[in-house]
Coordinates of C-alpha atoms in Angstrom, one line a residue:
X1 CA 38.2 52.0 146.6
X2 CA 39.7 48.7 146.7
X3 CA 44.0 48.6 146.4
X4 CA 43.3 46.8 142.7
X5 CA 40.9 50.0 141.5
X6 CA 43.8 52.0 142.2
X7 CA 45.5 51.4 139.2
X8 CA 48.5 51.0 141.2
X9 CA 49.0 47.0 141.6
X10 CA 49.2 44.3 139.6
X11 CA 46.0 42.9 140.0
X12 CA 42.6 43.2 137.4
X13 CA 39.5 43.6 139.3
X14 CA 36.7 41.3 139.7
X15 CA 33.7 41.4 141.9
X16 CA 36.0 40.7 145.3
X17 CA 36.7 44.3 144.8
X18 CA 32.9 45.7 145.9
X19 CA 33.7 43.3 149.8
X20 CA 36.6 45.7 149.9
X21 CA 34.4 48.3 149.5
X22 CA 31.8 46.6 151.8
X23 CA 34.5 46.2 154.6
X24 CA 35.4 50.0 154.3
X25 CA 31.5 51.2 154.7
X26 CA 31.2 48.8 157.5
X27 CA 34.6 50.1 159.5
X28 CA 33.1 53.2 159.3
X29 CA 29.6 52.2 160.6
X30 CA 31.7 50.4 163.6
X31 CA 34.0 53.1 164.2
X32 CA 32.8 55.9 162.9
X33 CA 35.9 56.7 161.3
X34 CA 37.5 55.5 157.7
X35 CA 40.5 53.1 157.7
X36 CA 42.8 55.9 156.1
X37 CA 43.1 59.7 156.3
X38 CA 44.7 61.9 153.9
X39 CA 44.0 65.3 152.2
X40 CA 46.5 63.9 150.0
X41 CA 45.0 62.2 146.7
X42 CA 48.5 59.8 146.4
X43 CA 48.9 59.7 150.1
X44 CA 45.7 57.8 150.3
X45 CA 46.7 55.8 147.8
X46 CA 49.8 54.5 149.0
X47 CA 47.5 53.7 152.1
X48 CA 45.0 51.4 150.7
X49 CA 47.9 49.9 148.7
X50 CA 50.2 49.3 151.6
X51 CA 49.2 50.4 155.3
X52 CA 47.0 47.8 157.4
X53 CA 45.0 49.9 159.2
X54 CA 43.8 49.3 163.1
X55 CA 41.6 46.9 163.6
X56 CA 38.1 47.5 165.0
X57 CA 37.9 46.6 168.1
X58 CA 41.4 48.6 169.3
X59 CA 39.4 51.6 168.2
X60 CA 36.5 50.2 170.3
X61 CA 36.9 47.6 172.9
X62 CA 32.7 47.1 172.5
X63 CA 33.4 46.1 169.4
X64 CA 33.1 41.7 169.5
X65 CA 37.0 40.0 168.2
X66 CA 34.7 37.9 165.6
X67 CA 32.8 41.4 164.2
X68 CA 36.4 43.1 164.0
X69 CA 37.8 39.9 162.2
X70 CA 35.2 39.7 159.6
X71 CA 36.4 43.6 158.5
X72 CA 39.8 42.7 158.6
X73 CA 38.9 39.9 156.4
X74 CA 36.6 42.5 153.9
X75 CA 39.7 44.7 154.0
X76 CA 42.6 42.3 152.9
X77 CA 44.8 44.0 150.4
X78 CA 44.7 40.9 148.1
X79 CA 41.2 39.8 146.6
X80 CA 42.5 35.8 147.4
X81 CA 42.2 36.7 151.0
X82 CA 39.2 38.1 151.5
X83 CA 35.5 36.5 151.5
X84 CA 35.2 34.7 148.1
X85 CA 31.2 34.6 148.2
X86 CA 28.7 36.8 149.7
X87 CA 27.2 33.5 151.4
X88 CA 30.1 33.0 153.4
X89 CA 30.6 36.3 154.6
X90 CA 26.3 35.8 155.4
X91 CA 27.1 32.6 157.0
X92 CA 29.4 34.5 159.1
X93 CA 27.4 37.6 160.2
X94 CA 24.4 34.8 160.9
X95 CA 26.7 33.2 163.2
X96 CA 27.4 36.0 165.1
X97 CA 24.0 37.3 165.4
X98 CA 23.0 33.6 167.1
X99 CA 25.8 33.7 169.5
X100 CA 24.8 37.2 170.4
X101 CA 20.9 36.2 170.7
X102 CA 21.8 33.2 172.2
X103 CA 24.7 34.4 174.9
X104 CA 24.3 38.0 174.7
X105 CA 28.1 38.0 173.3
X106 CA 30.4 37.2 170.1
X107 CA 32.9 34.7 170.5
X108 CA 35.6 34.9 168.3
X109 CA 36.0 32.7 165.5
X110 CA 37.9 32.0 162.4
X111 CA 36.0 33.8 159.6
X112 CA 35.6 32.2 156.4
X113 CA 35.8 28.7 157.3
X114 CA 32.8 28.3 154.8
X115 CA 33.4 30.9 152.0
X116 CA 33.8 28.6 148.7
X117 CA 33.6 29.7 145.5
X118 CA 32.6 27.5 142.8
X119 CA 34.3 29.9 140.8
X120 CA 38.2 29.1 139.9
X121 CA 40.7 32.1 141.0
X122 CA 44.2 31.3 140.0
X123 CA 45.8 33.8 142.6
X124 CA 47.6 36.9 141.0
X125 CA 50.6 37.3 143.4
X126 CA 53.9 36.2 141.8
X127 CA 55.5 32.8 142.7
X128 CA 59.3 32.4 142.7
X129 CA 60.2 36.1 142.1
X130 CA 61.1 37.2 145.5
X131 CA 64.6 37.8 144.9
X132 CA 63.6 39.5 141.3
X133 CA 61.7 42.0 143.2
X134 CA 64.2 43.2 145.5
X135 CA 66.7 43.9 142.7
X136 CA 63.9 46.0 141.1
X137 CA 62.9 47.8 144.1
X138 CA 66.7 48.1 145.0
X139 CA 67.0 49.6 141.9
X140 CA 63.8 52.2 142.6
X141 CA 65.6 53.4 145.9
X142 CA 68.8 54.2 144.2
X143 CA 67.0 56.3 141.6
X144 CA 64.9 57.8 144.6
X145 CA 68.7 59.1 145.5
X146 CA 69.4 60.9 141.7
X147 CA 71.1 58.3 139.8
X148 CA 69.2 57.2 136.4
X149 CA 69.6 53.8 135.9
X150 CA 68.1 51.3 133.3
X151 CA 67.0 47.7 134.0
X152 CA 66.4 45.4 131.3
X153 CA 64.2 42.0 132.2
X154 CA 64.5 38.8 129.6
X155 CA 62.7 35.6 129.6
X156 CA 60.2 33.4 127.5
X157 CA 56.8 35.0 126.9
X158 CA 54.7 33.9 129.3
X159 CA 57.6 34.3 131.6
X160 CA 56.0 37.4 133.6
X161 CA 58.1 40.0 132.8
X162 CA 55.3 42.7 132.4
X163 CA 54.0 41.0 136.3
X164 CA 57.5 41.4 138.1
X165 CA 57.7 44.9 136.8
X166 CA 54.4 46.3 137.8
X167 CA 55.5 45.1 141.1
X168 CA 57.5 48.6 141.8
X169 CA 54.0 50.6 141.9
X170 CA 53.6 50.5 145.6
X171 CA 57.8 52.2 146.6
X172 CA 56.8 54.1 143.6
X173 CA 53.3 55.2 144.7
X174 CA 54.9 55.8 148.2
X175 CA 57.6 58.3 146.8
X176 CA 55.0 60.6 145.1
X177 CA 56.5 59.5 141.5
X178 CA 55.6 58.5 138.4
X179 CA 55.1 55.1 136.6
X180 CA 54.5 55.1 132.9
X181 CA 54.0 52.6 130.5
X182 CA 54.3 51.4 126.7
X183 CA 54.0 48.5 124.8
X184 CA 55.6 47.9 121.4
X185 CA 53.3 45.8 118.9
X186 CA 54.5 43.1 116.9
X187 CA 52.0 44.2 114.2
X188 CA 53.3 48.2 114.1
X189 CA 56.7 48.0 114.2
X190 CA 56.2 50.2 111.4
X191 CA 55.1 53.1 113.9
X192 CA 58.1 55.2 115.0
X193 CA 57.8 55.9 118.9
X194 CA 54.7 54.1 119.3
X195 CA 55.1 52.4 122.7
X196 CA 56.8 56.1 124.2
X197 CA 53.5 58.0 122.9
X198 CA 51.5 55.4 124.9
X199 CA 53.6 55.6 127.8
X200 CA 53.4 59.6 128.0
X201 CA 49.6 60.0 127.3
X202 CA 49.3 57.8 130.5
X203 CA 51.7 60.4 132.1
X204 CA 49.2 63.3 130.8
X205 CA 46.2 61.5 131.7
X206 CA 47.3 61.0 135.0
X207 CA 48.2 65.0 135.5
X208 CA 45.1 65.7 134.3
X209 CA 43.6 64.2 137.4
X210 CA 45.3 66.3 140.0
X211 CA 43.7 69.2 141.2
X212 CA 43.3 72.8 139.0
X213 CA 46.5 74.2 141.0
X214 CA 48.8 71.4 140.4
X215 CA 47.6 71.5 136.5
X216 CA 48.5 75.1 136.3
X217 CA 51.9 74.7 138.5
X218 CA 52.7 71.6 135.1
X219 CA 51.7 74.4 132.8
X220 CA 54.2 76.5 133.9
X221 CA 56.8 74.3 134.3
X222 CA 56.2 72.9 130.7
X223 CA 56.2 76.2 129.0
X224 CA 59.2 76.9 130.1
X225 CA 61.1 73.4 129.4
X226 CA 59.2 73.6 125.4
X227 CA 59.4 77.0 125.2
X228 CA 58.5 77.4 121.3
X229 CA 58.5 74.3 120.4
X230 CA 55.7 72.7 122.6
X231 CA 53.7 72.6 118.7
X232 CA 56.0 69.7 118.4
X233 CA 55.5 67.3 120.8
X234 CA 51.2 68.4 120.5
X235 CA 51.4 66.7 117.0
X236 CA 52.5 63.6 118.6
X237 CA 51.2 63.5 121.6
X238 CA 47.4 66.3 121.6
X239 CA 46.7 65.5 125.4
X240 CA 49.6 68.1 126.1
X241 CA 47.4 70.7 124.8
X242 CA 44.6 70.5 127.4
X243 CA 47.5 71.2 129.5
X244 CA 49.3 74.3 127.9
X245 CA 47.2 75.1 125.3
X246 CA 47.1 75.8 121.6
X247 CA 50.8 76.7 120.8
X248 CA 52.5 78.9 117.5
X249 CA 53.6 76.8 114.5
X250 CA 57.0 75.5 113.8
X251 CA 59.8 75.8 110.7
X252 CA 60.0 72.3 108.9
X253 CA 63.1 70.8 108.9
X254 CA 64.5 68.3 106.6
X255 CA 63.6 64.6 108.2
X256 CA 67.1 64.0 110.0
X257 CA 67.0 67.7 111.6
X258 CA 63.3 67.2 112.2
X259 CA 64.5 64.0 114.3
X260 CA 67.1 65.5 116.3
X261 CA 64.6 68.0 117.4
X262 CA 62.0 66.0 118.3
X263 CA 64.8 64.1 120.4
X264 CA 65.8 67.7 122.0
X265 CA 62.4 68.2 122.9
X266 CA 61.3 64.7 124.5
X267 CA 64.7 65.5 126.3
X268 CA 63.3 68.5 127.8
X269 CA 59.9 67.1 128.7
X270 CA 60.8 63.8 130.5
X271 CA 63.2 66.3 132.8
X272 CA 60.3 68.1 134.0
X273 CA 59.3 64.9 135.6
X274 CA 62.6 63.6 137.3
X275 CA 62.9 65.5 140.1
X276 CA 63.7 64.3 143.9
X277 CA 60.1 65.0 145.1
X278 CA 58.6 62.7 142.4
X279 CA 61.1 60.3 140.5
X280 CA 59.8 58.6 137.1
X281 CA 60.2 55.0 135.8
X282 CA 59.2 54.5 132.3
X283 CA 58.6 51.2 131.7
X284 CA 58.9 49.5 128.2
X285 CA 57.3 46.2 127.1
X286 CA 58.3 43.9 123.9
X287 CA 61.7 45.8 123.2
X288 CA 61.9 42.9 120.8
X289 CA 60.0 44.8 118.4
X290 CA 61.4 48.4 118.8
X291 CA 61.7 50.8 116.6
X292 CA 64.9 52.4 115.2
X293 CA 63.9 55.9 116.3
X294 CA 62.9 55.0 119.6
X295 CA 66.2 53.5 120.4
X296 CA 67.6 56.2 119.5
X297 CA 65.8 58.1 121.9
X298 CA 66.5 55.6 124.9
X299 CA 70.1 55.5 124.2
X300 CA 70.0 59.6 124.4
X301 CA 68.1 59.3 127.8
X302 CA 70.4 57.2 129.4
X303 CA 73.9 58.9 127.7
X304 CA 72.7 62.4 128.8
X305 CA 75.1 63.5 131.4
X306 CA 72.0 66.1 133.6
X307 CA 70.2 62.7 133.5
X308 CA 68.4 62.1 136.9
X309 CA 65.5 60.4 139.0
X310 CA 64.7 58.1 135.8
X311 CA 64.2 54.4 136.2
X312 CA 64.2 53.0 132.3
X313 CA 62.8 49.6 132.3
X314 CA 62.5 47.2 129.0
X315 CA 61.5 43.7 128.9
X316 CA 62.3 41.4 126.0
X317 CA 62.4 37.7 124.8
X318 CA 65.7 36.8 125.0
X319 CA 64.9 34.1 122.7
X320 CA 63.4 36.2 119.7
X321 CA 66.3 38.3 119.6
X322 CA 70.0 37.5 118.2
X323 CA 73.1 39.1 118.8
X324 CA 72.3 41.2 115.1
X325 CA 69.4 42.2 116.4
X326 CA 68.7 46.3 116.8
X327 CA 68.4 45.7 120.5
X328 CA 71.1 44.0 121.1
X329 CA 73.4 46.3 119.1
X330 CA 71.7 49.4 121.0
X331 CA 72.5 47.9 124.5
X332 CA 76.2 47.1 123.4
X333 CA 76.4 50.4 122.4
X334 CA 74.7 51.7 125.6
X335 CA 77.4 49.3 127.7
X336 CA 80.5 51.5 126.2
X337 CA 79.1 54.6 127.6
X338 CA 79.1 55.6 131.7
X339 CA 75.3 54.3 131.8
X340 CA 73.8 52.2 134.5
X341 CA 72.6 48.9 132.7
X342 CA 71.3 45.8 134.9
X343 CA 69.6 42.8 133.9
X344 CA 66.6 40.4 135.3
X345 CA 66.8 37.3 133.3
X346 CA 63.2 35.0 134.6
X347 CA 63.2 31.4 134.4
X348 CA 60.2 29.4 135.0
X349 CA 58.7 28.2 137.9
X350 CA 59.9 25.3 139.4
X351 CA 57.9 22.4 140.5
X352 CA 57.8 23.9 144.1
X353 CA 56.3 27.0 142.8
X354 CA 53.8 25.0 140.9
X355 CA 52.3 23.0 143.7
X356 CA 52.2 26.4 145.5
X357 CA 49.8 27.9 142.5
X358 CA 47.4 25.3 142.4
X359 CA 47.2 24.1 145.5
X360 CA 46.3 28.0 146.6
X361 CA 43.9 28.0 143.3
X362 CA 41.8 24.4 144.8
X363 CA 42.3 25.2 148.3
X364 CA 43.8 21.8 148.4
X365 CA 47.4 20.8 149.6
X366 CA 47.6 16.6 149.3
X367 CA 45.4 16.2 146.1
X368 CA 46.7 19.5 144.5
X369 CA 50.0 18.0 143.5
X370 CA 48.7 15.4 140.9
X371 CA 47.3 18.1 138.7
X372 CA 50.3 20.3 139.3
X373 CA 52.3 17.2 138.2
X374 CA 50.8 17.4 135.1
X375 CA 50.2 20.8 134.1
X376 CA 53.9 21.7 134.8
X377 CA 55.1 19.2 132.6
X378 CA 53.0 20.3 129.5
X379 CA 53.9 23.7 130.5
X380 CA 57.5 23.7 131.8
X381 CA 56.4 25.8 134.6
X382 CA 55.8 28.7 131.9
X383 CA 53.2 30.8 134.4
X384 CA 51.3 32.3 131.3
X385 CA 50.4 28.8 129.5
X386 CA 49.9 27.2 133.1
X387 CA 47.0 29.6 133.8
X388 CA 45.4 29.1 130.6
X389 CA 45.7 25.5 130.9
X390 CA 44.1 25.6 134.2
X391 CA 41.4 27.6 133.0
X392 CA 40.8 25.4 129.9
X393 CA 40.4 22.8 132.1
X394 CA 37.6 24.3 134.1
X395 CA 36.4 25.9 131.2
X396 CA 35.4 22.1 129.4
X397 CA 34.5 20.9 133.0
X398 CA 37.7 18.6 133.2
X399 CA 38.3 20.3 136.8
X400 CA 35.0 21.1 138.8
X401 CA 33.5 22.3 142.3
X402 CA 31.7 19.8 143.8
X403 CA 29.3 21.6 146.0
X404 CA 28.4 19.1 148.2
X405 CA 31.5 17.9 149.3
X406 CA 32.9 21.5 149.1
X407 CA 36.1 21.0 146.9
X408 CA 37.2 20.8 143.5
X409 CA 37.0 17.1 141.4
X410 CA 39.1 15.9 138.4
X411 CA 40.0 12.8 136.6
X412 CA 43.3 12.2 135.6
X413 CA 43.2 9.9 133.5
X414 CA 40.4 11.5 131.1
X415 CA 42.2 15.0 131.0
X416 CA 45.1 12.8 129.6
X417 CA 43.1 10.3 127.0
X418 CA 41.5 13.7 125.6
X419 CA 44.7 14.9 124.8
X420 CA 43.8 18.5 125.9
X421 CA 47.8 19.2 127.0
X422 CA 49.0 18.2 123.6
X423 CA 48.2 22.2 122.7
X424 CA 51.1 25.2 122.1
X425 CA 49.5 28.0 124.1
X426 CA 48.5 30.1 121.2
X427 CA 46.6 27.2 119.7
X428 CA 44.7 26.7 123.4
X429 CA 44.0 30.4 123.9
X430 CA 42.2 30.4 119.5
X431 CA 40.5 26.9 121.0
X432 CA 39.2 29.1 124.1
X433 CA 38.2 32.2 121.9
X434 CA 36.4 29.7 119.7
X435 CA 33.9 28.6 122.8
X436 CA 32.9 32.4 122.8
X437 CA 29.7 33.8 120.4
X438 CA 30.8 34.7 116.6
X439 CA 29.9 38.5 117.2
X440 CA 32.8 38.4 120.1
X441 CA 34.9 36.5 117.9
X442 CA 34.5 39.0 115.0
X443 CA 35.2 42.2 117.5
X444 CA 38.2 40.3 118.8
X445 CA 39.8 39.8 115.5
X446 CA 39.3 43.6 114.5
X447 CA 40.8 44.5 117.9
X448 CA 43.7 42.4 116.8
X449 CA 44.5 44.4 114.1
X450 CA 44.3 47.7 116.4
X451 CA 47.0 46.8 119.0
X452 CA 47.5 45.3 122.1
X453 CA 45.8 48.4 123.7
X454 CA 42.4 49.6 122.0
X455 CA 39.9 52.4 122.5
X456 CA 35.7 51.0 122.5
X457 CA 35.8 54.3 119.9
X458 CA 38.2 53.1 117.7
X459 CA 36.4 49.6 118.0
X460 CA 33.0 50.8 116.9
X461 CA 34.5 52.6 113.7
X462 CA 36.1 49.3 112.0
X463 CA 33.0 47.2 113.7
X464 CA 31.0 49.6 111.8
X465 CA 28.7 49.3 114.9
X466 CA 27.7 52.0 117.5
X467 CA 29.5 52.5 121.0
X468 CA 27.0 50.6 123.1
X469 CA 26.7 47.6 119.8
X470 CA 30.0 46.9 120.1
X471 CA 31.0 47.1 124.0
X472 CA 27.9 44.2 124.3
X473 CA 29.9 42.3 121.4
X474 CA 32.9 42.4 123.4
X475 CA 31.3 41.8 126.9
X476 CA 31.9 38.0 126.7
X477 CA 35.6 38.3 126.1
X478 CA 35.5 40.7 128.8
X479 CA 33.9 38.0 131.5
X480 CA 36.2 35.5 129.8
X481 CA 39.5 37.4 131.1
X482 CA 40.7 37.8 127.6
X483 CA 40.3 41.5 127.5
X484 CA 40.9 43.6 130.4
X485 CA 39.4 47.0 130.8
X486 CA 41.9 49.8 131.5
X487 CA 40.1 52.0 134.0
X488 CA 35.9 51.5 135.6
X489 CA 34.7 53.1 132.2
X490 CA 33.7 50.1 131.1
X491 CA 30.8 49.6 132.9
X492 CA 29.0 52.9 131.2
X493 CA 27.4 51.5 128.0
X494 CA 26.0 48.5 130.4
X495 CA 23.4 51.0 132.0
X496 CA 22.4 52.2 127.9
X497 CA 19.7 50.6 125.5
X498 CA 21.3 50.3 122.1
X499 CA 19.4 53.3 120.6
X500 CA 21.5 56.3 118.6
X501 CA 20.7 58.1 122.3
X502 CA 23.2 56.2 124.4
X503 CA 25.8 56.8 122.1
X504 CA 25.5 60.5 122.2
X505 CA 25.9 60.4 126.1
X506 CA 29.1 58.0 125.9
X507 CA 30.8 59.5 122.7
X508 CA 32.9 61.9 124.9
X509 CA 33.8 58.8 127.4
X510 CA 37.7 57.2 126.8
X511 CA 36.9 53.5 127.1
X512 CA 39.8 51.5 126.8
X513 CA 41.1 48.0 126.9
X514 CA 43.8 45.5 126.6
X515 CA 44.7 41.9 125.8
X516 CA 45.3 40.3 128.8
X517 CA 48.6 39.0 126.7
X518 CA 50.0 39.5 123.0
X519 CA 49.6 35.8 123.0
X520 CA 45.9 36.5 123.5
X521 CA 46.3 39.3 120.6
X522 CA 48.3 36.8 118.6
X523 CA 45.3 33.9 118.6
X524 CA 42.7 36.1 118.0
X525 CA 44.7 37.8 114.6
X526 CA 45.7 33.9 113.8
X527 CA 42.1 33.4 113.7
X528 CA 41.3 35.7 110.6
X529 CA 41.5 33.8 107.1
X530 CA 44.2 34.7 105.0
X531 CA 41.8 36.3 102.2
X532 CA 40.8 38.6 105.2
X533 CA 43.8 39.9 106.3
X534 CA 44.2 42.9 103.8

């Protein structure tokens, strides 16, 4: 399983994850050993994510240098650096093969000296955040220690707030702890405790993973942290039940008691989880459209004096909120008490960070920087619209591979007469949804109205399609990068005929999804007609 499939970094998968795969099954042809062991499910993990493992030939010195190289190449924790084409890592193999018919050995060589990709992979490490990170991790180790802490990240959207925080999964992969996540929506702001909920099914979908033992050691420790009250948090969030069961009724309450209990018990259920053997960060996105109640709830989590082991993280734009704002009232409040409150504010990249990104994207230093000229000023070095620009470009065959010569081609001065950078991004991203088929338009704008996050079952309903209709609508959005599947379930319906039959097999299957951005989410929605949006 490739670091990406993990879950645990910040990268979507594409099919550079199956050379991964390739380069694991061939180490252990070679050696006859894997790269990692560990009877430890995280363990493991935290290996693939982080731990180089030996190369080849220092487990066998019969093994050639250039054989060795080209697993070590297979095995490279970022997809950018390994092969990007089955032909080049071919041509390679073919090479050594001749040298070894030809001399009876290997010689080394530098593999993938041929591996182009007509393909255009904008790389998905972050540029210009280096010293963001190390305040983040910083601030992981000193929760590691038993202090709880929140950090808040600001910027423009775009920025990469939601990128610089999912940076933290490897320390917190390593420590055996928890990372959780929720979004708030800017079309349910309505919902009270919507992005929390999401955030703590992911924490019960990822117990419900670990092994029967470890499920009935959470069972116990939950029962006795809810005791009669674990009805309560089942109505909010049902996954709990599969853990510890079907539970008694409770008294009603009037609303503001009803509140305050709900608060108690939330209390009690997040401290199961800090604890020095496995910490928990709770990340929360778009705090800009928060709801009342679950501010309330953060400001009790960070007040409470037994408070440990929890990392509270929030991103917001900083420029969508004023000092009236709910937020900002909430963290004044916050800063009066004895709680830990840092900030991230993210600029954009600068012009050095720029040249960096595309000259890594077209393999080109020299000829790179007039197109990264250009593309940063339309996009002020905003990482979000400079992707999508990028992408555009390729998209309408502005920027191309020229196979023959083995590079990418452009033309200045057409890109600029056809006026393509004169777009906001949310008007490029509706121009780029527009290019795909009107069924994957149509799905796109019911998914709109869902959330940011979406189930393929909840999709079907209000398609009024089946399971394995409506996955096929959305496939082309899926290939387009403007949804991103939340786990390999995806793939199911691809293997079904559209008969009544597949369905049945899949209906049980969670398929999820998400924009790859609410700017995504945003186009999409601003391309339903008025008279539709009822």
């Amino acid at each position: 399983m490739s670091p990406e499939q993990t879950g645990r970094m910040n990268r979507s998968i594409d099919y550079r994850t199956d050379f991964y795969s390739l380069g694991v099954t061939f180490y252990q042809m070679l050696t006859g050993n894997l790269p990692f062991s560990s009877t430890d499910p995280l363990e493991l993990v935290h290996f693939h994510i982080s731990k180089q493992p030996a190369s080849p030939d220092q487990l066998n010195l019969k093994i050639p240098a250039s054989i060795s190289a080209i697993v070590m190449k297979l095995l490279a924790k970022n997809a950018e650096a390994r092969y990007q084409s089955a032909q080049g890592l071919k041509v390679n193999l073919e090479e050594c093969l001749v040298q070894l018919q030809r001399y009876g050995k290997s010689e080394y060589f530098l593999p993938g000296q041929r591996d182009k990709s007509g393909q255009l992979f904008i790389p998905q490490k972050l540029y210009g955040r280096e010293t963001e990170v190390t305040t983040l991790m910083d601030a992981f180790d000193r929760v590691s220690a038993g202090t709880t802490e929140m950090m808040l990240v600001s910027g423009y959207s775009g920025i990469g707030k939601s990128c610089l925080v999912q940076e933290v999964h490897k320390p917190v992969v390593r420590q055996h702890g928890y990372f959780i996540a929720g979004k708030f929506d800017q079309f349910k702001r309505n919902i009270p405790y919507a992005a929390l909920i999401q955030a703590l099914q992911e924490l019960i979908r990822q117990l419900l993973t670990e092994s029967q033992e470890q499920i009935v050691f959470w069972k116990e420790k939950l029962e006795k942290a809810l005791g009669a009250q674990g009805k309560i948090f089942i109505d909010v969030i049902p996954e709990v039940e599969l853990i510890i069961g079907v539970q008694p009724e409770v008294p009603q309450l009037e609303p503001s008691e009803s509140q305050n209990r709900f608060n108690r018990v939330f209390q009690q259920f997040i401290h199961v989880f800090t604890k020095p053997e496995h910490p928990l960060v709770i990340f929360l996105d778009d705090l800009q459209w928060v709801d009342s109640a679950s501010l309330k709830l953060i400001q009790l989590l960070m007040t409470e004096p037994d408070s440990q082991y929890l990392l509270m993280i929030g991103a917001y734009r900083d420029n969508e909120v004023s000092q009236t704002h709910p937020l900002m009232l909430a963290l004044d409040e916050l800063q009066k008490t004895e709680a830990v409150v840092n900030n991230i504010l993210l600029c954009h990249l600068n012009i050095e960070n720029v040249y960096q990104l595309v000259a890594n994207t077209l393999q080109e230093t020299e000829r790179a920087k007039e197109i990264a000229d250009l593309v940063f000023h339309k996009t002020q070095g905003n990482p979000f619209f400079l992707t999508q620009l990028l992408q555009t470009l390729h998209s309408e065959r502005f920027l191309h591979f020229y196979f023959v010569e083995s590079r990418w081609l452009w033309n200045l001065d057409r890109i600029q007469r056809i006026g393509i950078t004169d777009y906001n991004v949310v008007e490029l991203v509706a121009r780029n949804i527009q290019k795909l088929s009107k069924k994957t338009q149509e799905v796109l704008k019911l998914a709109a109205c869902i959330g940011n996050q979406f189930t393929l079952e909840a999709l079907s309903i209000v398609n009024k399609q089946s399971l394995i209709n409506t996955a096929d609508d959305l496939w082309e959005a899926l290939q387009a990068g403007l949804v991103l599947p939340l786990s390999n379930t995806y793939k199911i319906p691809l293997f079904f005929d559209q008969s009544e039959k597949g369905d049945l097999l899949i209906e049980d299957i969670r398929i999820s999804y998400k924009f790859l951005h609410d700017r995504v989410q945003q186009a999409a929605y601003s391309l339903i007609t008025e008279d539709r949006k009822k």
